[in-house]
Coordinates of C-alpha atoms in Angstrom, one line a residue:
X173 CA -9.3 115.4 5.2
X174 CA -6.2 113.3 4.9
X175 CA -2.9 115.1 5.0
X176 CA 0.1 113.7 3.2
X177 CA 3.3 112.8 4.9
X178 CA 4.9 115.5 2.7
X179 CA 2.6 118.2 4.2
X180 CA 3.7 117.2 7.6
X181 CA 7.3 118.2 6.7
X182 CA 6.5 121.5 5.1
X183 CA 7.9 124.5 7.0
X184 CA 5.7 127.5 7.9
X185 CA 5.9 129.2 4.4
X186 CA 5.0 125.9 2.6
X187 CA 8.6 125.3 1.3
X188 CA 10.0 121.8 1.4
X189 CA 13.2 121.2 3.3
X190 CA 16.2 120.1 1.4
X191 CA 16.5 116.4 0.5
X192 CA 18.8 114.3 2.7
X193 CA 20.1 110.9 1.7
X194 CA 20.1 108.4 4.5
X195 CA 23.1 106.3 5.5
X196 CA 21.8 104.4 8.5
X197 CA 22.2 100.7 7.7
X198 CA 20.1 99.4 10.6
X199 CA 16.4 99.6 11.4
X200 CA 17.2 102.0 14.2
X201 CA 20.3 104.2 14.5
X202 CA 22.8 103.6 17.3
X203 CA 22.1 107.1 18.7
X204 CA 18.4 106.5 18.9
X205 CA 18.8 103.1 20.4
X206 CA 21.2 104.4 23.1
X207 CA 18.9 107.4 23.9
X208 CA 15.8 105.1 24.2
X209 CA 17.8 102.6 26.3
X210 CA 18.9 105.5 28.7
X211 CA 15.3 106.8 28.9
X212 CA 14.0 103.2 29.4
X213 CA 11.8 103.4 26.2
X214 CA 12.6 100.0 24.7
X215 CA 9.6 98.1 23.5
X216 CA 9.6 94.4 24.3
X217 CA 9.3 93.7 20.5
X218 CA 12.8 95.2 20.1
X219 CA 14.4 93.7 23.2
X220 CA 17.4 91.4 23.4
X221 CA 16.1 87.9 23.6
X222 CA 15.7 86.9 27.3
X223 CA 15.2 90.5 28.4
X224 CA 11.8 91.2 26.9
X225 CA 10.0 90.5 30.2
X226 CA 12.3 92.6 32.2
X227 CA 10.9 95.9 33.6
X228 CA 13.4 97.7 31.4
X229 CA 14.4 95.4 28.6
X230 CA 17.8 95.8 26.8
X231 CA 17.5 97.0 23.3
X232 CA 18.7 94.8 20.5
X233 CA 20.6 96.5 17.7
X234 CA 19.1 94.0 15.2
X235 CA 15.5 94.2 16.5
X236 CA 15.1 97.8 17.4
X237 CA 13.2 99.9 14.9
X238 CA 13.2 103.7 14.5
X239 CA 10.1 105.2 16.0
X240 CA 8.0 108.0 14.6
X241 CA 9.0 111.5 15.7
X242 CA 6.5 114.3 15.0
X243 CA 8.0 117.1 13.0
X244 CA 8.3 120.2 15.2
X245 CA 8.6 123.8 14.1
X246 CA 12.2 124.9 14.0
X247 CA 13.5 121.4 14.3
X248 CA 16.4 120.7 12.0
X249 CA 16.4 117.8 9.6
X250 CA 17.8 114.6 10.9
X251 CA 21.4 113.8 10.0
X252 CA 22.0 111.2 7.3
X253 CA 23.1 108.8 10.0
X254 CA 19.6 108.9 11.4
X255 CA 17.8 108.2 8.1
X256 CA 17.5 104.8 6.5
X257 CA 18.0 104.4 2.8
X258 CA 15.4 102.7 0.6
X259 CA 17.0 99.2 0.9
X260 CA 16.9 99.4 4.7
X261 CA 13.3 100.7 4.6
X262 CA 12.3 97.7 2.5
X263 CA 13.9 95.3 5.0
X264 CA 12.3 97.2 7.9
X265 CA 8.8 96.9 6.3
X266 CA 9.3 93.2 5.7
X267 CA 10.3 92.7 9.3
X268 CA 7.4 94.8 10.7
X269 CA 4.8 92.9 8.7
X270 CA 6.3 89.6 9.8
X271 CA 5.8 90.4 13.5
X272 CA 2.2 91.6 13.3
X273 CA 0.9 88.3 14.7
X274 CA 3.2 88.5 17.7
X275 CA 1.2 87.8 20.9
X276 CA 2.5 90.8 22.8
X277 CA 0.2 93.6 23.9
X278 CA 0.7 96.7 21.8
X279 CA 1.9 94.9 18.7
X280 CA -0.4 96.8 16.3
X281 CA 0.5 100.2 17.9
X282 CA 4.2 99.3 17.6
X283 CA 4.1 98.3 14.0
X284 CA 1.8 101.2 13.0
X285 CA 4.2 103.7 14.6
X286 CA 7.3 102.2 13.0
X287 CA 5.7 102.1 9.6
X288 CA 4.9 105.8 10.0
X289 CA 8.6 106.4 10.6
X290 CA 9.3 104.5 7.4
X291 CA 7.1 106.9 5.4
X292 CA 8.8 109.8 7.2
X293 CA 12.2 108.6 6.1
X294 CA 11.0 108.2 2.5
X295 CA 9.6 111.8 2.5
X296 CA 12.8 113.3 3.9
X297 CA 14.7 111.6 1.1
X298 CA 12.1 112.4 -1.6
X299 CA 12.0 108.7 -2.4
X300 CA 9.9 107.9 -5.5
X301 CA 9.6 105.2 -8.1
X302 CA 8.8 101.5 -8.0
X303 CA 10.6 100.6 -4.7
X304 CA 8.9 103.5 -2.8
X305 CA 5.5 102.6 -4.3
X306 CA 6.0 99.0 -3.3
X307 CA 6.7 100.0 0.3
X308 CA 3.6 102.3 0.4
X309 CA 1.5 99.5 -1.1
X310 CA 2.6 97.2 1.8
X311 CA 1.8 99.9 4.3
X312 CA -1.7 100.5 2.9
X313 CA -2.3 96.7 2.8
X314 CA -1.2 96.5 6.5
X315 CA -3.7 99.1 7.5
X316 CA -6.5 97.7 5.3
X317 CA -6.0 94.2 6.7
X318 CA -5.8 95.6 10.3
X319 CA -9.2 97.3 9.7
X320 CA -10.7 93.9 8.7
X321 CA -8.9 92.0 11.4
X322 CA -10.2 94.3 14.2
X323 CA -13.6 95.0 12.7
X324 CA -15.3 92.8 15.3
X325 CA -14.2 95.2 18.1
X326 CA -17.4 96.8 19.3
X327 CA -16.0 100.2 19.9
X328 CA -13.4 100.2 17.1
X329 CA -10.6 99.6 19.5
X330 CA -8.5 96.6 20.7
X331 CA -6.7 97.4 24.0
X332 CA -4.6 94.2 23.7
X333 CA -2.9 95.4 20.5
X334 CA -3.3 99.1 20.7
X335 CA -5.6 99.2 17.7
X336 CA -7.9 102.2 17.1
X337 CA -10.2 102.2 14.0
X338 CA -10.0 106.0 13.8
X339 CA -6.2 106.1 14.0
X340 CA -5.8 103.2 11.6
X341 CA -8.1 104.9 9.1
X342 CA -6.1 108.1 9.4
X343 CA -2.8 106.4 8.8
X344 CA -4.1 104.3 5.9
X345 CA -5.5 107.5 4.3
X346 CA -2.2 109.2 4.6
X347 CA -0.3 106.2 3.1
X348 CA -2.9 105.9 0.3
X349 CA -2.5 109.6 -0.6
X350 CA 1.3 109.2 -0.7
X351 CA 0.9 106.0 -2.8
X352 CA -1.5 107.8 -5.3
X353 CA 1.0 110.7 -5.4
X354 CA 3.8 108.3 -6.3
X355 CA 1.6 106.8 -9.1
X356 CA 0.9 110.3 -10.4
X357 CA 4.6 111.1 -10.5
X358 CA 5.1 107.9 -12.5
X359 CA 2.7 109.3 -15.2
X360 CA 0.6 106.5 -16.5
X361 CA 2.0 104.1 -14.0
X362 CA 4.7 102.7 -16.2
X363 CA 7.3 101.1 -13.9
X364 CA 5.0 101.2 -10.9
X365 CA 3.4 97.8 -10.0

């Protein structure tokens, strides 16, 4: 059964954490970028031009994208400086969709992970309405098109891109549940494309 992103953030007694409003104006916070640079966890898709083929590429503040972090029991909510507001999330999704055809190995896995972090930021901020629905529509479309694109893979996997049919279906189902939830909150759909 598909679990919603909201369910992933519930604490042990089923209560929702308080809503936080994001203030991060980049696709990845300076703190996360510095931490990942120090730990040598920069993906070549977010490297400074000219360093993407280095063993440990230099992270670009304009290309780095916040990665998904699994909610952990007892973990505090991220600070507003770590969360991207809806306008930044829209730009992030636009950017991620635009790089999907990049020839680097692991492109699908990179984009899918970063889109998952977008949904997580929306949930933490309790984003709803037309803009949130549009983001979720694009995420569902990404996963649906990926399923078609990689359907010829005999085992449902593509090692070049990091695609897994099972994982893609799971992520698409979660995004679709969140999208349908946003439609339900809008009532009869008024104001939601």
